[in-house]
PDB file of C-alpha atoms and ligand atoms in Angstrom:
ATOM      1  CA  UNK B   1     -19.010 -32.343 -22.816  1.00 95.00           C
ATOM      2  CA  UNK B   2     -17.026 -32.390 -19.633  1.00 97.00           C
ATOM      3  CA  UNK B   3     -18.201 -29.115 -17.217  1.00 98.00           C
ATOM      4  CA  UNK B   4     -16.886 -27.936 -14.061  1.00 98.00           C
ATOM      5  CA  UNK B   5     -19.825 -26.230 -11.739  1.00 98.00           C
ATOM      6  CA  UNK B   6     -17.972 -24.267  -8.645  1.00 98.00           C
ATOM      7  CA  UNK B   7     -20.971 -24.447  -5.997  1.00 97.00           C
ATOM      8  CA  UNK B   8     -21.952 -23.853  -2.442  1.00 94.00           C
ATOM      9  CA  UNK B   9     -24.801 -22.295  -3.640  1.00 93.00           C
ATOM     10  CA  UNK B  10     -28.846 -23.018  -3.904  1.00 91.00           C
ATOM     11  CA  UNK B  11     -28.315 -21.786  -7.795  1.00 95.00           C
ATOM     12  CA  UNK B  12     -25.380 -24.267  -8.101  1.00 97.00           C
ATOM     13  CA  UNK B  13     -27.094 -27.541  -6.777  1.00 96.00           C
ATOM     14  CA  UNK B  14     -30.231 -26.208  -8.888  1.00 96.00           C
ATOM     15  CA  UNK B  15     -27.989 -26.245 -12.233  1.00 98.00           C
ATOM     16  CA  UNK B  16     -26.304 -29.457 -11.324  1.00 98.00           C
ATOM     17  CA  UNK B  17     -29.630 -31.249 -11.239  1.00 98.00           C
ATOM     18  CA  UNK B  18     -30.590 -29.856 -14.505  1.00 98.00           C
ATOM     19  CA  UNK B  19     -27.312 -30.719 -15.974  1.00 98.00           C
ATOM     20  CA  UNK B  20     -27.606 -34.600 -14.385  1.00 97.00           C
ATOM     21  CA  UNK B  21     -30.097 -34.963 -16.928  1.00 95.00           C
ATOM     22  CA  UNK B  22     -28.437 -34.147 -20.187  1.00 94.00           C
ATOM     23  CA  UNK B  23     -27.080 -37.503 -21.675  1.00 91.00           C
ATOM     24  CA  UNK B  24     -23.056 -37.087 -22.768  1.00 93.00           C
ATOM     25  CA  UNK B  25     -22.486 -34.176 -20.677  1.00 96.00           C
ATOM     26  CA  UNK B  26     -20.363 -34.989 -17.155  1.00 97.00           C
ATOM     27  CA  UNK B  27     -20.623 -32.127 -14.696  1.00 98.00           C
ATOM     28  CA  UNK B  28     -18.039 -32.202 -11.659  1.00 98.00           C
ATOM     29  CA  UNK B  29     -19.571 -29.876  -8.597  1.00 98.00           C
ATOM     30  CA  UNK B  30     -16.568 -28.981  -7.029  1.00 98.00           C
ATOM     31  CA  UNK B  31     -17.582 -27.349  -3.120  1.00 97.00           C
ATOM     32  CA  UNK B  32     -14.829 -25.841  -0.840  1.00 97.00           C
ATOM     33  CA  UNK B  33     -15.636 -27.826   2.342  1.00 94.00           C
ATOM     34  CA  UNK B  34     -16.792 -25.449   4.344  1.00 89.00           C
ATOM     35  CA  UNK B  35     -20.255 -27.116   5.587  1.00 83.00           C
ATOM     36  CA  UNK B  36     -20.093 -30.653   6.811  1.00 82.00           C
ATOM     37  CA  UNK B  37     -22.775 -32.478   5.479  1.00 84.00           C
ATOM     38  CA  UNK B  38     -23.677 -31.151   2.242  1.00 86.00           C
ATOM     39  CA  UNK B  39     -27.061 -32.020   0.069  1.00 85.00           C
ATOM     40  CA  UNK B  40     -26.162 -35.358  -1.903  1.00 90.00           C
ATOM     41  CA  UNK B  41     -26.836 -33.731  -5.657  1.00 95.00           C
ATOM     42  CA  UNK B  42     -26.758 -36.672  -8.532  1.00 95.00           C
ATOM     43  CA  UNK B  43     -23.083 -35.554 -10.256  1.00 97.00           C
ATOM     44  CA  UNK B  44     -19.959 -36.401  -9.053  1.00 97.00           C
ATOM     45  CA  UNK B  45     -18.862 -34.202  -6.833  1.00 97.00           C
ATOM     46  CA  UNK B  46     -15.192 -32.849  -5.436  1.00 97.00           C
ATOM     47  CA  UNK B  47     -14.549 -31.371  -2.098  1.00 97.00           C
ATOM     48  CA  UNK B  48     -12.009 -28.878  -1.159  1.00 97.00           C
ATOM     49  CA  UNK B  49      -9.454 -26.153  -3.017  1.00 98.00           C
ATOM     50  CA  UNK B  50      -7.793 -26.458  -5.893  1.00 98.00           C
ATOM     51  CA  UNK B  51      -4.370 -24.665  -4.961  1.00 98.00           C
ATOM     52  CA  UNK B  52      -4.839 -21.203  -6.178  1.00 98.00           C
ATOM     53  CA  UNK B  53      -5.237 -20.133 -10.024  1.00 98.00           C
ATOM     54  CA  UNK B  54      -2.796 -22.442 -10.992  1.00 98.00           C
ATOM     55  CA  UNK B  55      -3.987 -25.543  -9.298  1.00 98.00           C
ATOM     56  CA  UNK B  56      -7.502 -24.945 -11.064  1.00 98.00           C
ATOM     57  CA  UNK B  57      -5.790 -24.309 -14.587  1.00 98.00           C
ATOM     58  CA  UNK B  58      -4.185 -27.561 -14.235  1.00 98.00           C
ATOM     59  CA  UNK B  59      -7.013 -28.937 -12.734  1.00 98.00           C
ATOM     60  CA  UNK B  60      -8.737 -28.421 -16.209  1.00 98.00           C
ATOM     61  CA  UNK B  61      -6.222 -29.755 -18.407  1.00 98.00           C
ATOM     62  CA  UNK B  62      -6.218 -32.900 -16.469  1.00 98.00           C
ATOM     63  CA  UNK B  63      -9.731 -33.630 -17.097  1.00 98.00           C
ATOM     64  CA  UNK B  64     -10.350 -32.287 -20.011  1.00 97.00           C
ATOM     65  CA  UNK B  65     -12.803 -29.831 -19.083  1.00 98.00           C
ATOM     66  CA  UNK B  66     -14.618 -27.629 -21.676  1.00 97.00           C
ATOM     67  CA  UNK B  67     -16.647 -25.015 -19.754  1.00 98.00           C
ATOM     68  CA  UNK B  68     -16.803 -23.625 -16.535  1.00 98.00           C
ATOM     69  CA  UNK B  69     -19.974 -22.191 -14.506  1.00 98.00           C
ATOM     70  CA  UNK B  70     -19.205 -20.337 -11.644  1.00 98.00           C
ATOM     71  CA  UNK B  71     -21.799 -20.373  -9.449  1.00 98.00           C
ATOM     72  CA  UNK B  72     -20.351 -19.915  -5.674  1.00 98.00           C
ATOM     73  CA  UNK B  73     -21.585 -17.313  -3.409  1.00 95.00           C
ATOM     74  CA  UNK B  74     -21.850 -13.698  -4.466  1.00 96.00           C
ATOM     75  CA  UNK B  75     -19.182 -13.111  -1.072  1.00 96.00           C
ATOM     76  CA  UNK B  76     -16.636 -15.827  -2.621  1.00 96.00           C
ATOM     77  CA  UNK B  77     -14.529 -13.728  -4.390  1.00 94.00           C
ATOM     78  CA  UNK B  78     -11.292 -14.889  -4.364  1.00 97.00           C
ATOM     79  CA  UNK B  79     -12.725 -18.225  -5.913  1.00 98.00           C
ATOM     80  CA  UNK B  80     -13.965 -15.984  -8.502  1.00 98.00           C
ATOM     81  CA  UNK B  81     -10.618 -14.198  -9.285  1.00 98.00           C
ATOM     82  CA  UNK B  82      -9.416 -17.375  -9.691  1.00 98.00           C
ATOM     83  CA  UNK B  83     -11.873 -19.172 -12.031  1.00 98.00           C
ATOM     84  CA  UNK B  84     -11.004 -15.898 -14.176  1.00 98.00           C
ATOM     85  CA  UNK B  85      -7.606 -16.325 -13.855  1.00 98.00           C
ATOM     86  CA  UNK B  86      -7.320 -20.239 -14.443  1.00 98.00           C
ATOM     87  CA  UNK B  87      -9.951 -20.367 -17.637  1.00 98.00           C
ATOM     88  CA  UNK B  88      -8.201 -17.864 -18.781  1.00 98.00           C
ATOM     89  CA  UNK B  89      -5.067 -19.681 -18.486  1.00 98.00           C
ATOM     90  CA  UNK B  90      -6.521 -23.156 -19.904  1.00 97.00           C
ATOM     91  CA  UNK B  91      -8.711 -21.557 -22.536  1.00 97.00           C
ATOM     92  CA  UNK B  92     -11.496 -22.861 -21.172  1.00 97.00           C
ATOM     93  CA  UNK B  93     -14.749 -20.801 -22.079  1.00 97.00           C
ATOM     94  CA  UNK B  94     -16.144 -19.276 -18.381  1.00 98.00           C
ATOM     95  CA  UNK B  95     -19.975 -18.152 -16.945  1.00 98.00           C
ATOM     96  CA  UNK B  96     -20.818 -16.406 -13.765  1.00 98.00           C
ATOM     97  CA  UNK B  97     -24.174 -17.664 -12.612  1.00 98.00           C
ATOM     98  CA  UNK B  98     -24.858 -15.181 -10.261  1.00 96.00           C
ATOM     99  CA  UNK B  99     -28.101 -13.856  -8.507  1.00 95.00           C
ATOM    100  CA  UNK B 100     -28.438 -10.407  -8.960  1.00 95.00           C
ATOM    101  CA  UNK B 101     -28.639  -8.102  -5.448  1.00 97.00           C
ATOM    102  CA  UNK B 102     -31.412  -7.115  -3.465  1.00 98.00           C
ATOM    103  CA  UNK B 103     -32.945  -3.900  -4.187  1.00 98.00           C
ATOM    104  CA  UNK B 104     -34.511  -1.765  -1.008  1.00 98.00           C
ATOM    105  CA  UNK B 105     -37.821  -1.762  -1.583  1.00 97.00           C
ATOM    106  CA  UNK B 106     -40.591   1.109   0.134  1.00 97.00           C
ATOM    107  CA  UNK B 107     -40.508   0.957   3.473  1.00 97.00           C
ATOM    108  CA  UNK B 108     -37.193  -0.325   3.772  1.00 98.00           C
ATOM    109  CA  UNK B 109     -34.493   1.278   6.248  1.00 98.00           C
ATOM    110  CA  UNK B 110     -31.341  -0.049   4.823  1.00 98.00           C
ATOM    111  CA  UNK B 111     -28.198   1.450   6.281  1.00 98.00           C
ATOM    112  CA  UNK B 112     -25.613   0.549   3.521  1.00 98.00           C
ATOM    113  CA  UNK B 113     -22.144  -0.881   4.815  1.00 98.00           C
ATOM    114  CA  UNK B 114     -18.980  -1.911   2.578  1.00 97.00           C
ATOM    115  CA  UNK B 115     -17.202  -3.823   5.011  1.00 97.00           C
ATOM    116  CA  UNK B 116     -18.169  -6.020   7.867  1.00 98.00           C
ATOM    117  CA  UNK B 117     -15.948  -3.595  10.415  1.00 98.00           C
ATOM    118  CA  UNK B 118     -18.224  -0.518   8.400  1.00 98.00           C
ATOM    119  CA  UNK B 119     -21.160  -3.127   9.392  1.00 98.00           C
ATOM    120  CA  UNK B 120     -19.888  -3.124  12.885  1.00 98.00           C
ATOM    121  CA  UNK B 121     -19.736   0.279  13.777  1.00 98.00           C
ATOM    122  CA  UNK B 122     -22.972   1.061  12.263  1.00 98.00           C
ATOM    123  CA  UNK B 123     -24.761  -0.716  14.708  1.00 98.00           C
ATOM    124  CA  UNK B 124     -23.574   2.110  17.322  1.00 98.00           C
ATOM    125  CA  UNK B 125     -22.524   2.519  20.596  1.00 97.00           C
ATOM    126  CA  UNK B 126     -25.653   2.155  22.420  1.00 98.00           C
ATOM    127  CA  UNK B 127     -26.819  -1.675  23.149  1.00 98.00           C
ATOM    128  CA  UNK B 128     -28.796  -2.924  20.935  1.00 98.00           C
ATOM    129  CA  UNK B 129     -30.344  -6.321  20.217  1.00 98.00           C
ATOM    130  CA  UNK B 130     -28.596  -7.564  16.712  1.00 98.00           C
ATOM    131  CA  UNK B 131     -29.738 -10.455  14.552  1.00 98.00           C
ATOM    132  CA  UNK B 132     -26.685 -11.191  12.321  1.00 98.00           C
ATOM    133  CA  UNK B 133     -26.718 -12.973   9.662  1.00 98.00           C
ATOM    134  CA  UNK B 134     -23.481 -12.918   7.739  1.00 98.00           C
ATOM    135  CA  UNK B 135     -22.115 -16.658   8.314  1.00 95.00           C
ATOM    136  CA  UNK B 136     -19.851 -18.187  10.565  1.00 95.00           C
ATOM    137  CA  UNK B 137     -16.856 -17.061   8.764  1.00 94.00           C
ATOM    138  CA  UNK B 138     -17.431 -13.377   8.928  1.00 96.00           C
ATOM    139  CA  UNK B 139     -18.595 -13.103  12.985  1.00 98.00           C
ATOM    140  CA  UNK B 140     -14.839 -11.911  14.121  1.00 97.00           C
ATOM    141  CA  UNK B 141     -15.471  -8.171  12.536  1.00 98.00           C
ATOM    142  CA  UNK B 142     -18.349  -7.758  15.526  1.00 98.00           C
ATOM    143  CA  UNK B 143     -15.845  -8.399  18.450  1.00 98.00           C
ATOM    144  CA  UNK B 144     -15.568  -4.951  18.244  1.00 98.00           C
ATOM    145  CA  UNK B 145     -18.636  -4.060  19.444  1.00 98.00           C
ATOM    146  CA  UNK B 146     -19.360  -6.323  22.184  1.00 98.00           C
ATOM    147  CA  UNK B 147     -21.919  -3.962  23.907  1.00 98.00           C
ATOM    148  CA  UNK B 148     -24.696  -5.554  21.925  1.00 98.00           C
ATOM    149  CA  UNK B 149     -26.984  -8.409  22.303  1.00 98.00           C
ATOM    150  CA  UNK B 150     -26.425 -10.744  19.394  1.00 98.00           C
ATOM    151  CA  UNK B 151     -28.668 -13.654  17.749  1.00 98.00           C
ATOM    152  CA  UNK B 152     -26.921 -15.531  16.047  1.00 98.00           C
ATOM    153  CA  UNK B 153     -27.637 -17.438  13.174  1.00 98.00           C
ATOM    154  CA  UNK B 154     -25.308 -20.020  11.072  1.00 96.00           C
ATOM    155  CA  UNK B 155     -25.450 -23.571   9.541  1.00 92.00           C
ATOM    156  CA  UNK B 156     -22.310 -24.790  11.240  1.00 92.00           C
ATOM    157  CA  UNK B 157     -21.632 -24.528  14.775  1.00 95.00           C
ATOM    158  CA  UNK B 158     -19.866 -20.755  15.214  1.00 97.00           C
ATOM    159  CA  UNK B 159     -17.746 -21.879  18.647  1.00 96.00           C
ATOM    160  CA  UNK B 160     -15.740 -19.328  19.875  1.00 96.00           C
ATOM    161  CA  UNK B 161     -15.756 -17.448  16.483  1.00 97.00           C
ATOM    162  CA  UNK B 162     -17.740 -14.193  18.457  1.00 98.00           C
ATOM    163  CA  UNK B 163     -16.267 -13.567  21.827  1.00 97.00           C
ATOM    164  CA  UNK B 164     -18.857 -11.515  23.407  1.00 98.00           C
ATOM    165  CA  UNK B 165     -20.653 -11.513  26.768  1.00 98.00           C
ATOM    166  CA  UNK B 166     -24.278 -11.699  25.284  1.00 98.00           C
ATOM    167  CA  UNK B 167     -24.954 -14.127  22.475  1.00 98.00           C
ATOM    168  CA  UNK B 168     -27.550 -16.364  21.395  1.00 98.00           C
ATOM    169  CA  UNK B 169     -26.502 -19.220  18.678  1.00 98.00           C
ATOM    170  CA  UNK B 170     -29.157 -20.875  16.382  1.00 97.00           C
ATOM    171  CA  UNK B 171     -28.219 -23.047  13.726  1.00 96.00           C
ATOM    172  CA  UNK B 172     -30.483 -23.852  10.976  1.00 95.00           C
ATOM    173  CA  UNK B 173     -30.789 -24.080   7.120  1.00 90.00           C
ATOM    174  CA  UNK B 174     -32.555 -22.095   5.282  1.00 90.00           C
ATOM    175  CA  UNK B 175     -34.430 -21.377   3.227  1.00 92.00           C
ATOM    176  CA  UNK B 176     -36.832 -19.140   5.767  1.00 96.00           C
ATOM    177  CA  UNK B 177     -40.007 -18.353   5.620  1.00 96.00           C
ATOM    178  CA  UNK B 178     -41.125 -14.625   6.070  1.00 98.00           C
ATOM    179  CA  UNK B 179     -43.655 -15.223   8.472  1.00 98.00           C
ATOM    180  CA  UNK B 180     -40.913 -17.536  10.588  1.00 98.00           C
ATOM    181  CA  UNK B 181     -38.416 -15.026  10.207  1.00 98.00           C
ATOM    182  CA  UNK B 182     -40.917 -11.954  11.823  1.00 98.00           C
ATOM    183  CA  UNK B 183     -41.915 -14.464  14.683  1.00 98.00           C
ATOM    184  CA  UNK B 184     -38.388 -15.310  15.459  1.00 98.00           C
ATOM    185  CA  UNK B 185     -37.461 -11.781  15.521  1.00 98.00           C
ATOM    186  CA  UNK B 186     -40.623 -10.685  18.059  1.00 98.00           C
ATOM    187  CA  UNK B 187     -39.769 -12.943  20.059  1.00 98.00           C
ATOM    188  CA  UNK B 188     -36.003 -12.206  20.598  1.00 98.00           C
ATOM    189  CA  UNK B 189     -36.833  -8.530  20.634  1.00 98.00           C
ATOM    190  CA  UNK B 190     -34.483  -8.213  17.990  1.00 98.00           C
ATOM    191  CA  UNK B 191     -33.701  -4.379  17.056  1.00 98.00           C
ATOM    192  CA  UNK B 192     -31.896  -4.288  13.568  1.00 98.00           C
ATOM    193  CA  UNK B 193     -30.782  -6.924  11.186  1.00 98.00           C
ATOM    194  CA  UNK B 194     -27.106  -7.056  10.040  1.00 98.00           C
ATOM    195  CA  UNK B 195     -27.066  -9.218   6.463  1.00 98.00           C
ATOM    196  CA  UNK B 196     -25.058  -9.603   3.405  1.00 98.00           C
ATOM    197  CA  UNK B 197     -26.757  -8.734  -0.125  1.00 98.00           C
ATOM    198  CA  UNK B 198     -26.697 -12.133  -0.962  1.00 96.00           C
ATOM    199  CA  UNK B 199     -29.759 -11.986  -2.973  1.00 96.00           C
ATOM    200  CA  UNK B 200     -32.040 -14.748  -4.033  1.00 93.00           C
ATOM    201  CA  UNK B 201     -35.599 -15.800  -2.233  1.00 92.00           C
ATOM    202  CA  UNK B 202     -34.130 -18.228   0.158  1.00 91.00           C
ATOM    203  CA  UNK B 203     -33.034 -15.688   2.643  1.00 95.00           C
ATOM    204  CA  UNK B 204     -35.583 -13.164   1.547  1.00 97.00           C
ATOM    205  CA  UNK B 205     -37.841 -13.668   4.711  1.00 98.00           C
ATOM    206  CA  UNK B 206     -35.578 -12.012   7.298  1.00 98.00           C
ATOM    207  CA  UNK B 207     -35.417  -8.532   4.863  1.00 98.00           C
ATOM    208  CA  UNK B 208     -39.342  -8.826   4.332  1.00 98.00           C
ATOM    209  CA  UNK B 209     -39.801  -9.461   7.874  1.00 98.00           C
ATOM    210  CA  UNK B 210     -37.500  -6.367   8.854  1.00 98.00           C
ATOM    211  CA  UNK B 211     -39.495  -4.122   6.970  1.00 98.00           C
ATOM    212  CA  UNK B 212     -42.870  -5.388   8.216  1.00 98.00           C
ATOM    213  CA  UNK B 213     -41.275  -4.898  11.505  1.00 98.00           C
ATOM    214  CA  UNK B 214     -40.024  -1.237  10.489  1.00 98.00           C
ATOM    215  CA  UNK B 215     -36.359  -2.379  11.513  1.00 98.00           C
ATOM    216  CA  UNK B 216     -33.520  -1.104  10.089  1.00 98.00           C
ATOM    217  CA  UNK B 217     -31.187  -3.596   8.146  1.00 98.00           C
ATOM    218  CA  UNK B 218     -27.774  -2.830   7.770  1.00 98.00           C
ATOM    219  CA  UNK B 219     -26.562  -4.349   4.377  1.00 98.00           C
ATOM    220  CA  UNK B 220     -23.419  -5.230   3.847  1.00 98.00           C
ATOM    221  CA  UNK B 221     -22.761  -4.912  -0.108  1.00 98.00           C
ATOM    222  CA  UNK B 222     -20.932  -7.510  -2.218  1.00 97.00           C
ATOM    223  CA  UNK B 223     -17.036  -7.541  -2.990  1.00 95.00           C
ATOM    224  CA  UNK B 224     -15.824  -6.771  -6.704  1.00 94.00           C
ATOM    225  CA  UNK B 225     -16.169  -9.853  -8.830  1.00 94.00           C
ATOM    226  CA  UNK B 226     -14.127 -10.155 -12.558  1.00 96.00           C
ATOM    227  CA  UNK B 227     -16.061  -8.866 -15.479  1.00 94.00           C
ATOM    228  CA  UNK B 228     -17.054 -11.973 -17.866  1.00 96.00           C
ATOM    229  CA  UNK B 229     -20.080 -13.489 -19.499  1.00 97.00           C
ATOM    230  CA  UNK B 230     -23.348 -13.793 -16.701  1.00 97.00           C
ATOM    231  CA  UNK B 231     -26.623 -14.960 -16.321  1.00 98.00           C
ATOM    232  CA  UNK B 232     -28.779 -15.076 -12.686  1.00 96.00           C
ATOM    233  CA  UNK B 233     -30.563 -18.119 -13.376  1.00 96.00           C
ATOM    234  CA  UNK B 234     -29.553 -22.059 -13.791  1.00 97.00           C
ATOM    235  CA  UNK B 235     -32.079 -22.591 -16.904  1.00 97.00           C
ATOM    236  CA  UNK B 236     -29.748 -19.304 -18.747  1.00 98.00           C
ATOM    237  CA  UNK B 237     -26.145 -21.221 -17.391  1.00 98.00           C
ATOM    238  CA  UNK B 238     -27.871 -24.517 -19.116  1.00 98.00           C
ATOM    239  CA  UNK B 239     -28.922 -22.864 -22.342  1.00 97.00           C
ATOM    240  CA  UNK B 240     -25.026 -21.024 -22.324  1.00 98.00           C
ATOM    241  CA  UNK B 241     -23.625 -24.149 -21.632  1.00 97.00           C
ATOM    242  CA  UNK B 242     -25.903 -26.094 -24.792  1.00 96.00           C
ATOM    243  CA  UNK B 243     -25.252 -22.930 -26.950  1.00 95.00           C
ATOM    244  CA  UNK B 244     -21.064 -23.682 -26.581  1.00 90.00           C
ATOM    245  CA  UNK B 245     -21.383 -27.303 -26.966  1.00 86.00           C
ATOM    246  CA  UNK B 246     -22.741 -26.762 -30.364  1.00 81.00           C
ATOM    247  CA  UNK B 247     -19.799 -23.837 -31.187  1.00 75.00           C
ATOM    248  CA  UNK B 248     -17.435 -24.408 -29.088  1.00 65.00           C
TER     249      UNK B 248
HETATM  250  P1  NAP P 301     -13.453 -17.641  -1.254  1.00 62.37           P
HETATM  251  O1  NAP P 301     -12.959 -16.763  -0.175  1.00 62.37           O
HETATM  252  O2  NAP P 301     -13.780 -17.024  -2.548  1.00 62.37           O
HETATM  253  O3  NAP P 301     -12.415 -18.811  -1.547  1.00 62.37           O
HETATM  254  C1  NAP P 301     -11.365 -19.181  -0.647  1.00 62.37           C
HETATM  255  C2  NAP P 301     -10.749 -20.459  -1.145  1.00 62.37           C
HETATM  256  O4  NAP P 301     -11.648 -21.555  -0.941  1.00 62.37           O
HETATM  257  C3  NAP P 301     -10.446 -20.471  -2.631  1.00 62.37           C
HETATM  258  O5  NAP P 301      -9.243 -19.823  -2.928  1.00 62.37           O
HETATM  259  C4  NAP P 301     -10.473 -21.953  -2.927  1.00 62.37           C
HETATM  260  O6  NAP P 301      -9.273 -22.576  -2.489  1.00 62.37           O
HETATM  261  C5  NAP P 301     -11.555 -22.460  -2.024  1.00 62.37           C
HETATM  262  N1  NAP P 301     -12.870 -22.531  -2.672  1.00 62.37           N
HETATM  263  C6  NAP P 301     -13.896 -21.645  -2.620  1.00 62.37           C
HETATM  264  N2  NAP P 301     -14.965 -22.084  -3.274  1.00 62.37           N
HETATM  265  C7  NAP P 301     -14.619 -23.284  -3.788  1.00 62.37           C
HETATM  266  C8  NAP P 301     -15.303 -24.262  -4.560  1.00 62.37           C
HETATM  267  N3  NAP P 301     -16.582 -24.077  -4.938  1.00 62.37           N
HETATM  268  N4  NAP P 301     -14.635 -25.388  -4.893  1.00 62.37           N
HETATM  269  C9  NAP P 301     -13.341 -25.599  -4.491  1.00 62.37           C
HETATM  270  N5  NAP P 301     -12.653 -24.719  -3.756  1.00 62.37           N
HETATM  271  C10 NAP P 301     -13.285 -23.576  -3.399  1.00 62.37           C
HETATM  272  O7  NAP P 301     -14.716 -18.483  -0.738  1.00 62.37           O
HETATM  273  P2  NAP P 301     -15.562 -18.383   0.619  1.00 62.37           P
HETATM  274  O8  NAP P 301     -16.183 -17.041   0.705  1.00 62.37           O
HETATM  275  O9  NAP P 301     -14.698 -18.898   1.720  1.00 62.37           O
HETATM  276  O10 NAP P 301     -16.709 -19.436   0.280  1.00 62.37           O
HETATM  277  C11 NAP P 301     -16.411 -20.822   0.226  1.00 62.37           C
HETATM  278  C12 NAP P 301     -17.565 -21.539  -0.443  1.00 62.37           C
HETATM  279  O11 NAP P 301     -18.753 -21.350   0.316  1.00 62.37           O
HETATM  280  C13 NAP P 301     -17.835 -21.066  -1.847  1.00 62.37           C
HETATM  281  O12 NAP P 301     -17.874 -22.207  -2.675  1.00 62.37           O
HETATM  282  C14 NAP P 301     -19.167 -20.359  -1.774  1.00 62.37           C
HETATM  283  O13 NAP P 301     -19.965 -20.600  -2.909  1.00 62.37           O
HETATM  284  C15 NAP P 301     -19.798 -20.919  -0.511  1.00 62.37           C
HETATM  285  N6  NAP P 301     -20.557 -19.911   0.228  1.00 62.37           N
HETATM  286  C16 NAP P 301     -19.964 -18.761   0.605  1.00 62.37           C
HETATM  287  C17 NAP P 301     -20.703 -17.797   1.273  1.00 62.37           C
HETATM  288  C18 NAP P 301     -20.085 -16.492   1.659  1.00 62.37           C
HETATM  289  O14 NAP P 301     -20.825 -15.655   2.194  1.00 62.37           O
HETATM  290  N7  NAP P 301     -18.802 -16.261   1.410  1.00 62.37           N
HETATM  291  C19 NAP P 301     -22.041 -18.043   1.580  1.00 62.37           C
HETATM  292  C20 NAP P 301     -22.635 -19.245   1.198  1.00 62.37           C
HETATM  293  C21 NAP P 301     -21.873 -20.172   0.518  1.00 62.37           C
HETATM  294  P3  NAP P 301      -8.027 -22.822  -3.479  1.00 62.37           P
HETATM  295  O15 NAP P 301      -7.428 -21.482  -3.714  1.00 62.37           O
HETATM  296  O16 NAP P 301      -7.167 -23.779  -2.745  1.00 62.37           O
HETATM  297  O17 NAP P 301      -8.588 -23.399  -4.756  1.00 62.37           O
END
């Protein structure tokens, strides 16, 4: 059975694994590019876009691919519209492996944001020291308030993606450690936390730490995503996956 994983995420490089070891199946993990070096997985693996909806539909046909697992980020949405879009198209059968959201748990001071301008703004007027966490790609909305202090942290260098007078860069990998995370944040004197509800453990530590801390968090909430067939964890996407290769 030929599959097409869409990755970039811990959940996709944990299914491709899983699926390296089924004998007869050939996975493809197809990432967009966006982080330099990326973990070596054991599948082949593509790198970069397809072309829209239509390059992926064709992309299909061409080699013969029988199921699809998307399993990019929970932000990614336009890769999402079109997986929907292209399967559709090709007629190939489609799963969202997707992590479900953090919840706020007692003790949490969540300040709920929809955008990352809404995230922006609700950090206020005053300076404040910010911790943002939201990847490279999304720093440009917090221009707008360049009164604050910002840590910074990304996996890819952010150069002159933030143009603000007071900014500290780290760059690291997670996953992070709670503990780490409420050390890093004491030290900085960090005030409130700006994150996306990614969900998963592997950037758990920073909301844990937050709340140990009794900092507010303001959490930026996913985009839409198409309605289709889901599960949250690889072992489900590999069970969905065995379950159409006996009906297809
Ligand atoms: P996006 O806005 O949904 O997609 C933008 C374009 O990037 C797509 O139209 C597609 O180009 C290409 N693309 C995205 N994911 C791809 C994949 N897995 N394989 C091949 N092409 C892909 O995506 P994004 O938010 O920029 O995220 C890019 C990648 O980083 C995703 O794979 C995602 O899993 C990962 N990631 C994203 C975040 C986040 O917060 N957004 C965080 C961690 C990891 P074409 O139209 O040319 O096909």
């Amino acid at each position: 059975m030929r599959i097409l994983v869409l990755g970039g995420t811990t959940e996709a490089s944990a299914l491709a694994r899983l699926l390296a070891e089924r004998p007869g199946w050939e996975t493809t993990l197809s990432l967009a590019g966006r982080t330099a070096r990326p973990q070596p997985l054991p599948v082949a693996t593509r790198i970069g876009g397809f072309g829209g909806a239509e390059g992926l539909a064709r992309w299909l046909s061409d080699n013969g691919t029988m199921a699809v697992v998307d399993a990019t980020h929970p932000f990614a949405a336009v890769i999402s519209r079109n997986a929907a879009a292209a399967c559709r198209a090709a007629g190939v059968p489609l799963l969202f492996l997707r992590r479900p959201p953090w919840r706020a748990a007692a003790g949490d001071r969540w300040i709920e944001a929809a955008s990352m301008p809404e995230a922006a703004r609700a950090l206020g007027s005053e300076r404040r020291c910010v911790f943002l966490t939201v990847g490279r790609l999304e720093l440009a909305a917090f221009a707008a308030a360049p009164q604050h202090r910002y840590l910074v942290r990304t996996i890819e260098p952010i150069g002159d993606a933030l143009p603000v007078p007071n900014l500290v860069a780290i760059r690291e990998r997670g996953p992070f450690d709670a503990a780490d995370e409420r050390a890093l944040m004491t030290r900085e004197g960090v005030e409130v936390l700006v994150s996306k509800n990614s969900g998963g453990e592997a950037t758990y530590g920073k909301i844990a730490a937050a709340r140990a801390l009794g900092l507010p968090v303001v959490m930026v909430a996913r985009p839409d995503k198409p309605d289709g067939e889901r599960v949250a964890t690889p072992e489900a996407a590999l069970e969905w996956l065995a379950a159409h290769e006996r009906a297809p």
